[in-house]
mmCIF file of C-alpha atoms and ligand atoms in Angstrom:
data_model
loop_
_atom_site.group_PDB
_atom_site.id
_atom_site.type_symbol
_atom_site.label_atom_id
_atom_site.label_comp_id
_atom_site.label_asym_id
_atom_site.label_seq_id
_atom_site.Cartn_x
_atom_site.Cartn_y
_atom_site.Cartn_z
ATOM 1 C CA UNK A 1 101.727 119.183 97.599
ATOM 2 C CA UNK A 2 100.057 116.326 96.046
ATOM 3 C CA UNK A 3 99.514 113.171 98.144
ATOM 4 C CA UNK A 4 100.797 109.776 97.115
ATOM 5 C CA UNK A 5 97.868 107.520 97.387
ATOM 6 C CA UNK A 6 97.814 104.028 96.636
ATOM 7 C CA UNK A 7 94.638 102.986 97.581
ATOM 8 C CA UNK A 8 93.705 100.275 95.513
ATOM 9 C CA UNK A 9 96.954 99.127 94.116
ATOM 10 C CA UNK A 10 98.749 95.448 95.467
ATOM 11 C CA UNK A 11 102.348 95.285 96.178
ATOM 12 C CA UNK A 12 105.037 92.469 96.654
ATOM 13 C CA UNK A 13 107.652 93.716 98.821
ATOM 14 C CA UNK A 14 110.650 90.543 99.850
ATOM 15 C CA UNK A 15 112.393 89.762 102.221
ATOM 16 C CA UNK A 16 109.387 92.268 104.547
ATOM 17 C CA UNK A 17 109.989 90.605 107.661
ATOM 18 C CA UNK A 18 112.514 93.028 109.186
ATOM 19 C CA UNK A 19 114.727 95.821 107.854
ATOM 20 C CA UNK A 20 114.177 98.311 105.117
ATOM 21 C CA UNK A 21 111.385 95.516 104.046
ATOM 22 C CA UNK A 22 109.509 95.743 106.728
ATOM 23 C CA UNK A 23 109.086 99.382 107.165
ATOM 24 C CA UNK A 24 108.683 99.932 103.024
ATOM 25 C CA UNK A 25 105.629 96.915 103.550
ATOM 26 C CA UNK A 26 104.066 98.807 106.910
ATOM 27 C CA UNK A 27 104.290 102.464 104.813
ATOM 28 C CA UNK A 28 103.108 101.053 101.533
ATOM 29 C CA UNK A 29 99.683 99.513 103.821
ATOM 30 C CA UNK A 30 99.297 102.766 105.594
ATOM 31 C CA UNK A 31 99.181 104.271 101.829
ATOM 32 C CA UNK A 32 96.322 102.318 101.041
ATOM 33 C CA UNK A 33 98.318 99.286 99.038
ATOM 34 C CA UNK A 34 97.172 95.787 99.934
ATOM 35 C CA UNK A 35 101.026 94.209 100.773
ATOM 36 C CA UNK A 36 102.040 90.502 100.210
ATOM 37 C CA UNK A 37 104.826 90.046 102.954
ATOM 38 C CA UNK A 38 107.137 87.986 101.797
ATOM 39 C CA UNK A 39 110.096 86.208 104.437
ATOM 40 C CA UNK A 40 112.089 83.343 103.754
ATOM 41 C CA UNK A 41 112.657 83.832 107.427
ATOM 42 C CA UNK A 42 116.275 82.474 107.644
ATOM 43 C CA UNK A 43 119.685 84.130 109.091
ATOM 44 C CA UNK A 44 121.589 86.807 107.669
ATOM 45 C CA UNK A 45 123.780 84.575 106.176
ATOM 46 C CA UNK A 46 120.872 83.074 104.500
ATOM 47 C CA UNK A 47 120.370 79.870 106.768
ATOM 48 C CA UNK A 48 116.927 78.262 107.751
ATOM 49 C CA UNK A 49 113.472 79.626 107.639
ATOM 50 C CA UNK A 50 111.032 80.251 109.512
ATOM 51 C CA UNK A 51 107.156 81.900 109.168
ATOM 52 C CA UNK A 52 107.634 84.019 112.183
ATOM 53 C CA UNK A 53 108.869 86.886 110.820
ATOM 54 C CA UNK A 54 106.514 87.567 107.441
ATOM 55 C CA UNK A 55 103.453 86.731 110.123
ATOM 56 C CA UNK A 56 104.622 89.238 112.435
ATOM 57 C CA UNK A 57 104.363 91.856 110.381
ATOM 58 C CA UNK A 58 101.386 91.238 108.516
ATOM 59 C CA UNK A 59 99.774 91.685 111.813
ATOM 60 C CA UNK A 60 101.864 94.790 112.820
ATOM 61 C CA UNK A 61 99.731 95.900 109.145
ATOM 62 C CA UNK A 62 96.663 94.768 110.231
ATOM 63 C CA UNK A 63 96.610 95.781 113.553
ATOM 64 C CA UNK A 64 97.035 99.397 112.253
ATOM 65 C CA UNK A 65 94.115 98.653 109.928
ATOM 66 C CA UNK A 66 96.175 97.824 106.324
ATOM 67 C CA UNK A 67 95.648 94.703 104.302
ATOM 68 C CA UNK A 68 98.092 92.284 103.862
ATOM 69 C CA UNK A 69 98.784 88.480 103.553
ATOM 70 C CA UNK A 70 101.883 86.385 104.429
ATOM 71 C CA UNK A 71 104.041 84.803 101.828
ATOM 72 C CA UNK A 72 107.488 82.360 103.330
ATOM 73 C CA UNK A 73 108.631 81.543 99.769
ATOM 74 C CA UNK A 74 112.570 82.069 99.092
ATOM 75 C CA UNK A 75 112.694 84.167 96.007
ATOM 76 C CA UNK A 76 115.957 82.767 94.916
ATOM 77 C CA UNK A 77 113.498 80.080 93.301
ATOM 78 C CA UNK A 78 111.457 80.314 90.076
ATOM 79 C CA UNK A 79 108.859 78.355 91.786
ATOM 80 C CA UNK A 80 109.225 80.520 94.716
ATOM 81 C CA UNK A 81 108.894 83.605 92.547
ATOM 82 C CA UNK A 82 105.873 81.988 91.012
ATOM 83 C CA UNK A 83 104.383 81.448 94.263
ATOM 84 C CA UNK A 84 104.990 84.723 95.170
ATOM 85 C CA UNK A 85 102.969 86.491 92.716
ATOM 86 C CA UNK A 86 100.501 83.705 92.746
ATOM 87 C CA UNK A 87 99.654 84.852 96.691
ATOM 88 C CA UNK A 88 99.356 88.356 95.033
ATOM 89 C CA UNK A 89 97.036 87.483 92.185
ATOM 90 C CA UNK A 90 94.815 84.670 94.984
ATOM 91 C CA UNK A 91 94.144 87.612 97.635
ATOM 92 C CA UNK A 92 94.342 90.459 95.446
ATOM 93 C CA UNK A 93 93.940 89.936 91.502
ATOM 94 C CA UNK A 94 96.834 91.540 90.212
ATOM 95 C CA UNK A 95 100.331 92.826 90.875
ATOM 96 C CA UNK A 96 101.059 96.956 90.751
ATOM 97 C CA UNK A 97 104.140 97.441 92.535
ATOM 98 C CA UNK A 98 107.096 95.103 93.472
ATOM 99 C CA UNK A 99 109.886 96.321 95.818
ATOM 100 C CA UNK A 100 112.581 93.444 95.665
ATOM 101 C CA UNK A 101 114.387 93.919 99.156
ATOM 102 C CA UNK A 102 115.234 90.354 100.202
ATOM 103 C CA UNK A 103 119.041 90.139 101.072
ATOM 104 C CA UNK A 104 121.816 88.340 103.033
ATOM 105 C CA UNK A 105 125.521 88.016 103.253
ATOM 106 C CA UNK A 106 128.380 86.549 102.902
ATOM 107 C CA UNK A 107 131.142 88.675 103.437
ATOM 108 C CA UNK A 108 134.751 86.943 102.431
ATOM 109 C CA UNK A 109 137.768 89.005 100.605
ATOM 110 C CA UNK A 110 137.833 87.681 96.876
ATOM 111 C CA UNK A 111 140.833 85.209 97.283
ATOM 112 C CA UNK A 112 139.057 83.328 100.179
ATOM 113 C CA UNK A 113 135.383 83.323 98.692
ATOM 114 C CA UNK A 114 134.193 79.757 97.983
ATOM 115 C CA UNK A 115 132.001 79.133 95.412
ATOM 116 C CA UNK A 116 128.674 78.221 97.915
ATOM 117 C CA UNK A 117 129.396 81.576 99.615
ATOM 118 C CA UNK A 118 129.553 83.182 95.772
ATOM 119 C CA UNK A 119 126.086 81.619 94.575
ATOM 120 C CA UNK A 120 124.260 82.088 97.696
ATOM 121 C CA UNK A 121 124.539 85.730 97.729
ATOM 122 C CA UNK A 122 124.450 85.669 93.791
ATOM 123 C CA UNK A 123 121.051 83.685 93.363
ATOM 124 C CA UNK A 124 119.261 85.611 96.488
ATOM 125 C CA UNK A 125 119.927 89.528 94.921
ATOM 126 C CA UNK A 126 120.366 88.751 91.435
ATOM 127 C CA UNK A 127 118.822 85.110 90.357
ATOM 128 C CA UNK A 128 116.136 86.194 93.191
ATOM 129 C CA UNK A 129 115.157 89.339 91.264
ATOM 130 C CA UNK A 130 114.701 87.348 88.400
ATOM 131 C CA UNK A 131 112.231 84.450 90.081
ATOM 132 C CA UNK A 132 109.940 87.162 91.398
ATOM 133 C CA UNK A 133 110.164 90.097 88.878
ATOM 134 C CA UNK A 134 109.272 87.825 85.609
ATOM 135 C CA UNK A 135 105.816 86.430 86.762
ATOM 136 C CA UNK A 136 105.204 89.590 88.463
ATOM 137 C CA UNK A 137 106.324 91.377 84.777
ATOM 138 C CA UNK A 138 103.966 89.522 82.818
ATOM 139 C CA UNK A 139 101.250 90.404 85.138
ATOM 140 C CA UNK A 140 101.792 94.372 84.853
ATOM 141 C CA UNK A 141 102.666 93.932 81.082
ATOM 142 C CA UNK A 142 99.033 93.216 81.047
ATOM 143 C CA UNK A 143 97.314 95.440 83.001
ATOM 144 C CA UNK A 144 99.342 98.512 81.256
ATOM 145 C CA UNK A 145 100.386 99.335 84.541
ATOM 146 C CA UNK A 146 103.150 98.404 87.113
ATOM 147 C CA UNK A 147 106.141 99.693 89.202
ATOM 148 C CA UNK A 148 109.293 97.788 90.239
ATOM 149 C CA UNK A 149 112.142 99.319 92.357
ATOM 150 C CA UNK A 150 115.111 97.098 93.279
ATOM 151 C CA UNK A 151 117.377 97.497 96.236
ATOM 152 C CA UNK A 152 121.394 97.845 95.010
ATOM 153 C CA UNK A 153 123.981 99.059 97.107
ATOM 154 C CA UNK A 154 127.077 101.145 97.251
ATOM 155 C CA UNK A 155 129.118 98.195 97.619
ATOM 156 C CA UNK A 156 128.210 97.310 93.764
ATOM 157 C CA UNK A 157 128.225 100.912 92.482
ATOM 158 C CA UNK A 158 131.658 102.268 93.870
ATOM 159 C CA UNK A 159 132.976 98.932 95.536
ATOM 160 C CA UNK A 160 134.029 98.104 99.389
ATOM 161 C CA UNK A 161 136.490 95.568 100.680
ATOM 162 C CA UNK A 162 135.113 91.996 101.383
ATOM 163 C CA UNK A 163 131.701 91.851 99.056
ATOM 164 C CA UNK A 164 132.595 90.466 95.525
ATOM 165 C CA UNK A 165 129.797 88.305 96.155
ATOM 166 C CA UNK A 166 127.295 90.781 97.174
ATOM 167 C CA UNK A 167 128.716 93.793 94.674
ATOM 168 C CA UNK A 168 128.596 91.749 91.867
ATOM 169 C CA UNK A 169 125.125 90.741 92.271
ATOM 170 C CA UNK A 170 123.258 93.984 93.455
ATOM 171 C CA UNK A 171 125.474 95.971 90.178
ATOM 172 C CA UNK A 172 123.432 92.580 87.879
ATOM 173 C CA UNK A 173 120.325 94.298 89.327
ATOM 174 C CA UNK A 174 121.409 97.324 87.640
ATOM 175 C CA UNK A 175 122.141 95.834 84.097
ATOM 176 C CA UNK A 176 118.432 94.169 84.747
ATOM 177 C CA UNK A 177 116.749 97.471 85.207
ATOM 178 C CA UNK A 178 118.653 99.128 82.218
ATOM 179 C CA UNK A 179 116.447 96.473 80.178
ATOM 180 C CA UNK A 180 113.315 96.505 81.986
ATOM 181 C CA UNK A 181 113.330 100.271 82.035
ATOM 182 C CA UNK A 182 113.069 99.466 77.688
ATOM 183 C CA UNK A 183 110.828 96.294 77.708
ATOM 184 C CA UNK A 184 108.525 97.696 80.141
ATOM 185 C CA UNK A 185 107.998 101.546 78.603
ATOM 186 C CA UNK A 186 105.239 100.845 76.295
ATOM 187 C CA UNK A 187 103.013 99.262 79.296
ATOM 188 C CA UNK A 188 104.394 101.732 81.840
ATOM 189 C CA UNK A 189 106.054 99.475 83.965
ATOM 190 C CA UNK A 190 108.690 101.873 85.253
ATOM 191 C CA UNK A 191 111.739 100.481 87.327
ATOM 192 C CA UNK A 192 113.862 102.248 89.409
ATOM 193 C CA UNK A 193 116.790 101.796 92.061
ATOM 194 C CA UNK A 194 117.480 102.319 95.503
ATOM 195 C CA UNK A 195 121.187 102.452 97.296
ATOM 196 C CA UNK A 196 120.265 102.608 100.720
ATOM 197 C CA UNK A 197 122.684 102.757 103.364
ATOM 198 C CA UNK A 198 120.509 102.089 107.034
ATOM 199 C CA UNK A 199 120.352 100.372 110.321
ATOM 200 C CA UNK A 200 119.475 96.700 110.176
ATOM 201 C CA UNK A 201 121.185 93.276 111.563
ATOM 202 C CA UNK A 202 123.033 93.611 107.601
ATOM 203 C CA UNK A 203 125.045 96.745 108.491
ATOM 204 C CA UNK A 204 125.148 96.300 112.974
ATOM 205 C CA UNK A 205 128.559 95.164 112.747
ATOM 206 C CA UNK A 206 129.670 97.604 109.893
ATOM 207 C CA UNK A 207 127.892 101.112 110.045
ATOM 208 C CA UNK A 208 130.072 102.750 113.650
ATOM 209 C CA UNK A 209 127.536 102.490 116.943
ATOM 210 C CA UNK A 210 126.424 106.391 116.444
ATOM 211 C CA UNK A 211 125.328 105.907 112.968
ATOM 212 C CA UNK A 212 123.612 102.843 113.676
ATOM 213 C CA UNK A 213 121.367 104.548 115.983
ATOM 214 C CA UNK A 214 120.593 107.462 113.699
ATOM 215 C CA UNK A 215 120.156 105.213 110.172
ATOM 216 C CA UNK A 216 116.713 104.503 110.879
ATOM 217 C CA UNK A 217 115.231 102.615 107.717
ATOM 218 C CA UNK A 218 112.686 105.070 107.943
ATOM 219 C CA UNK A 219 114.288 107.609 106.037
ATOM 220 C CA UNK A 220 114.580 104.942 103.028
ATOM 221 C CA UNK A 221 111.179 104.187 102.971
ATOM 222 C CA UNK A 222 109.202 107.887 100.827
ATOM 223 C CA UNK A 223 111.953 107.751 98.294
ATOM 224 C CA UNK A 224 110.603 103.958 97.513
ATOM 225 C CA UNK A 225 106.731 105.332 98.183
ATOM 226 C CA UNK A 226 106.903 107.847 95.539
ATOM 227 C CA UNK A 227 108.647 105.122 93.148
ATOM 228 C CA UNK A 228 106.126 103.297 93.331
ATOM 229 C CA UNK A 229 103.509 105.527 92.644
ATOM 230 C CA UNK A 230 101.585 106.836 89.704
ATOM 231 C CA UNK A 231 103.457 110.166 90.041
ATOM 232 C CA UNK A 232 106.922 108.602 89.737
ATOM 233 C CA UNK A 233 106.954 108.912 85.598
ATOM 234 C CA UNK A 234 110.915 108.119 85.433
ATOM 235 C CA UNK A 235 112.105 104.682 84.664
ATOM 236 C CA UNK A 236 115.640 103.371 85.017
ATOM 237 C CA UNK A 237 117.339 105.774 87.933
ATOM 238 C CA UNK A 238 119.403 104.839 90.854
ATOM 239 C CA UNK A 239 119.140 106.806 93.879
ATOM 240 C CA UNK A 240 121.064 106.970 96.765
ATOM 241 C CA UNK A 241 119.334 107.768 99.707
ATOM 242 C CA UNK A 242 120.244 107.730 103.905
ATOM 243 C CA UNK A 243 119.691 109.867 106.609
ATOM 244 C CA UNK A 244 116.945 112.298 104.274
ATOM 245 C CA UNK A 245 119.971 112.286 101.621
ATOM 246 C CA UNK A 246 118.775 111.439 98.264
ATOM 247 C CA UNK A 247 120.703 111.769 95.120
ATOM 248 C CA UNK A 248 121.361 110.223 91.459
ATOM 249 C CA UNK A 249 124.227 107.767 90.722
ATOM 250 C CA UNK A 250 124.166 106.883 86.841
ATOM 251 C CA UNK A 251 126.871 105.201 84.468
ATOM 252 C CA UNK A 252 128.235 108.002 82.615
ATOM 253 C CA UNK A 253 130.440 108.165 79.464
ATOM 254 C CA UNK A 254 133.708 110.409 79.060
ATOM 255 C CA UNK A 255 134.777 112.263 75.926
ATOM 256 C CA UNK A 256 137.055 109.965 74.591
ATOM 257 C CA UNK A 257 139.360 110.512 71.804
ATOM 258 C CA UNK A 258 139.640 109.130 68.312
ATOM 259 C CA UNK A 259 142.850 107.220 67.558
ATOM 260 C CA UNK A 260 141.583 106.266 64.288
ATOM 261 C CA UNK A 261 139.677 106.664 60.692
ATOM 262 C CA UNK A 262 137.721 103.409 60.985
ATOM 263 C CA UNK A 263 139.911 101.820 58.974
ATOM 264 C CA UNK A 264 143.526 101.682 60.808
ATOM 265 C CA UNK A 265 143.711 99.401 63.822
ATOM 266 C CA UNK A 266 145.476 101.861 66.132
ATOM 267 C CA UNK A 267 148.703 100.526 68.010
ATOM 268 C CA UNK A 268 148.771 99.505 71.805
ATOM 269 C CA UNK A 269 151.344 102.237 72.134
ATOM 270 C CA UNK A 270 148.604 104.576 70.993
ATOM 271 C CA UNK A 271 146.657 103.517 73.298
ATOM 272 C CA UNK A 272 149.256 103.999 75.779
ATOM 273 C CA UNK A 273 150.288 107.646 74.621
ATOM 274 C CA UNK A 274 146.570 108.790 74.745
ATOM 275 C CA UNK A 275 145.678 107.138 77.992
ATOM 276 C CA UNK A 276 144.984 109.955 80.044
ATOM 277 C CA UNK A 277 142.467 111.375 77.449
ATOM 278 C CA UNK A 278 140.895 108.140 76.956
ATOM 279 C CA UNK A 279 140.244 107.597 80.682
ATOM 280 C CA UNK A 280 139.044 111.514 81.277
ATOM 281 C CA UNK A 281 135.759 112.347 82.551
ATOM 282 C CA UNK A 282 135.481 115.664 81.349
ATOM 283 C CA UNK A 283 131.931 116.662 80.147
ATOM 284 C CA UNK A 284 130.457 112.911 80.382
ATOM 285 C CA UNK A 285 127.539 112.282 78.539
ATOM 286 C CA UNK A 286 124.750 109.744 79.530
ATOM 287 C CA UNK A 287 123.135 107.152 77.156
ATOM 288 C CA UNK A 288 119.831 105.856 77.889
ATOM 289 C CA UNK A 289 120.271 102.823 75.865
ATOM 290 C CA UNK A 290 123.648 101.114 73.671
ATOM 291 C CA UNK A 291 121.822 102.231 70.324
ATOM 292 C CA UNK A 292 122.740 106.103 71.794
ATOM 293 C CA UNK A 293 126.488 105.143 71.559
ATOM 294 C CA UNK A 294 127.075 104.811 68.501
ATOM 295 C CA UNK A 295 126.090 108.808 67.959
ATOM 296 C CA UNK A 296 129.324 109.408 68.957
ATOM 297 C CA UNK A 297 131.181 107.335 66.611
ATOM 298 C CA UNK A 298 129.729 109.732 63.785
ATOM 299 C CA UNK A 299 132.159 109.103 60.760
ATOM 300 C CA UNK A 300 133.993 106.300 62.141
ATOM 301 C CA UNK A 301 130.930 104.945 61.106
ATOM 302 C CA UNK A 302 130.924 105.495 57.304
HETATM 303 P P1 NAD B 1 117.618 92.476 106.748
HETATM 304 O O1 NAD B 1 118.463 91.280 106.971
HETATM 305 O O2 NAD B 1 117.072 93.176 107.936
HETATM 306 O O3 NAD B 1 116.382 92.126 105.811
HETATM 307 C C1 NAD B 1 116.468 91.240 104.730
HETATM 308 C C2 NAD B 1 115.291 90.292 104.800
HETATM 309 O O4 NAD B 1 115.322 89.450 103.643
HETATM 310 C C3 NAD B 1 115.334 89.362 106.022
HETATM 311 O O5 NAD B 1 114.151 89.498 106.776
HETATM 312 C C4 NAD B 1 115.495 87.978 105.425
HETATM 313 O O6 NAD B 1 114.834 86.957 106.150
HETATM 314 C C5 NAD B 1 114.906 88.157 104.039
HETATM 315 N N1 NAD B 1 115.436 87.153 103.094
HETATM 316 C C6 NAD B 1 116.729 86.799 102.926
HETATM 317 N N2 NAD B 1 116.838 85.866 101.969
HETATM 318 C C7 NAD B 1 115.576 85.620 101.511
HETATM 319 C C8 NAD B 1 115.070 84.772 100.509
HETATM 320 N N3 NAD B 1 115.862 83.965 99.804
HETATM 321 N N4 NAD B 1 113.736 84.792 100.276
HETATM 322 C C9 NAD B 1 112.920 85.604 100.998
HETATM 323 N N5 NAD B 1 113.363 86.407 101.977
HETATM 324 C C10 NAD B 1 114.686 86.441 102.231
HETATM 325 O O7 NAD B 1 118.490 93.493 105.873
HETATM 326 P P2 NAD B 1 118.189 94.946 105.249
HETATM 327 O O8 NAD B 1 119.369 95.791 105.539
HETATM 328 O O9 NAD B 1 116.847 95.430 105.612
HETATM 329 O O10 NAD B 1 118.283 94.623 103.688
HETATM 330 C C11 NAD B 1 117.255 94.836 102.767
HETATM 331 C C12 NAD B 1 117.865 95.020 101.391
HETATM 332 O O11 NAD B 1 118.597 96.253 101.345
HETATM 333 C C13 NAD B 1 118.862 93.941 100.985
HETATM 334 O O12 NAD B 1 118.697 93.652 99.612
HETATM 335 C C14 NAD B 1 120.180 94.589 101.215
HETATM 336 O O13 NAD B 1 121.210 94.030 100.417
HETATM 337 C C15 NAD B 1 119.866 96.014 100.799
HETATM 338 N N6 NAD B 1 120.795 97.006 101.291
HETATM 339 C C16 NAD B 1 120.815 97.333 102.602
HETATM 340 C C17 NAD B 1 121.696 98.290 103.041
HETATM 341 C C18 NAD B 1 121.724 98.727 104.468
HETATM 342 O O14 NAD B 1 122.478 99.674 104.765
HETATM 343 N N7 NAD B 1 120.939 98.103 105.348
HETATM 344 C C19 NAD B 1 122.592 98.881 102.149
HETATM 345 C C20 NAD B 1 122.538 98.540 100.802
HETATM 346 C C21 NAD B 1 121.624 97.607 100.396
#
């Protein structure tokens, strides 16, 4: 089997300073990569800040022998994204691989969900991805090289009670990597994302005790080390992954039915009649970019 060595190659992995961040940052060093840590350091609901906890594990890396440097910059910021990178490029000269991991919470059923509760969680998955990936995109755009994995979550891709908030913005990742998986091809930036499910202070009062102990955020960690390595060659995939469970959620497309030439605007009873047809999933088909839909309007189309 081939090894995956990244020796020589500098990642930015957020939110690092506990969690699934932490242990991707500690593997990634023991790989070879020199790691900026990045922690904001607050609560899980996003409150405060503090140094402690991107320090801590920078020397957890370094006491094993890795390289890394600290970075306490909350990546819900452009100028915290910026400054992100900019530790990157200062210790390192360049940015290969970006995991963006840094999360909270703000769990709140839909008709009770404020809008401070509905930015915060917003502008730390989804605006934060944004801060840090662009600077770090413009770097990899040109050094032909770079690999970005973002952390989603089931809540976004099938849904769960209580986390509008937090599904809305971790599916907005998704959308984001449909495009980057384009805009970055021709400098092989490849992007890719991770639905983990796995112990941390996120899921201690939602995953039942006996999973909790077995969920080890250790099991997350090789599917991001081979994403964000040379040999990963795929661009835009989601994978779930818990427990040494790793498998392929995508946005698929059913058959569909044609209630029309083109030319006559079909009736809502129509629409109504062939509903069952229209909302089958027989024999999906998968588009790897909106261009690839319109093959199937054929001669609706002339
Ligand atoms: P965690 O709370 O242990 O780690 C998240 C880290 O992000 C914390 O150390 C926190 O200080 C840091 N952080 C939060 N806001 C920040 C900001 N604005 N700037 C910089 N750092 C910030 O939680 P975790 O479970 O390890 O979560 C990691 C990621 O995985 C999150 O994006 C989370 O949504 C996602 N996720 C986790 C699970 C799971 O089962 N644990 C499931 C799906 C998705």
């Amino acid at each position: 089997m081939a090894k995956i060595d990244l020796k020589g190659r500098v990642a930015i992995v957020t939110g690092a300073g506990a969690g699934l961040g932490r242990q991707h940052a500690i593997e990634l060093a023991k790989r070879g990569a020199k790691v900026v840590v990045n922690d904001m350091g607050g609560t899980r609901d996003g409150v405060g800040h503090s140094d402690a906890a991107a320090n801590k594990v920078v020397d957890e890396i370094r006491a094993l022998g890795g390289e890394a440097v600290p970075n306490y910059d909350n990546v819900a910021t452009v100028s915290g994204g910026e400054n992100i990178v900019k530790t990157a490029l200062d210790a390192y000269g360049k940015v290969d691989i970006l995991v963006n991991n840094a999360g909270i919470l703000r769990d709140k059923t839909f008709n009770k969900m404020e809008e401070e509760n509905w930015d915060a969680v917003v502008n730390v998955h989804l605006r934060g991805a944004y801060c840090v990936t662009k600077p770090a995109f413009v770097n990899m755009r040109e050094n032909g090289y770079g690999r970005i994995i973002m952390t989603t979550s089931g809540a976004g891709l099938f849904g769960n009670f209580g986390q509008s908030n937090y599904a809305a913005a971790k599916m907005g990742l998704i959308g984001l990597t449909n495009v980057l998986k384009l805009e970055g091809a021709k400098y092989n930036i490849k992007t890719n994302v991770i639905a983990p499910i796995a112990a941390s202070r996120l899921t201690e009062d939602v995953l039942p005790p006996q999973l909790f102990e077995k969920m080890k955020p250790d099991f997350i960690t090789p599917l991001v080390l081979f994403l964000a390595s040379e040999q990963c060659q795929d661009s835009g995939m989601i994978i779930n992954c818990t427990l040494g469970y790793y498998s392929r959620s995508a946005v698929l497309t059913g058959p569909g039915v044609f209630l029309s030439d083109g030319h006559r605007v079909p009736e809502a009873e129509e629409v109504m009649e062939a509903w069952d047809k229209i909302k089958s999933m027989e024999n999906p088909k998968y588009f790897d970019q909106l261009p690839e839909m319109f093959s199937v309007l054929g001669p609706l189309l002339s």
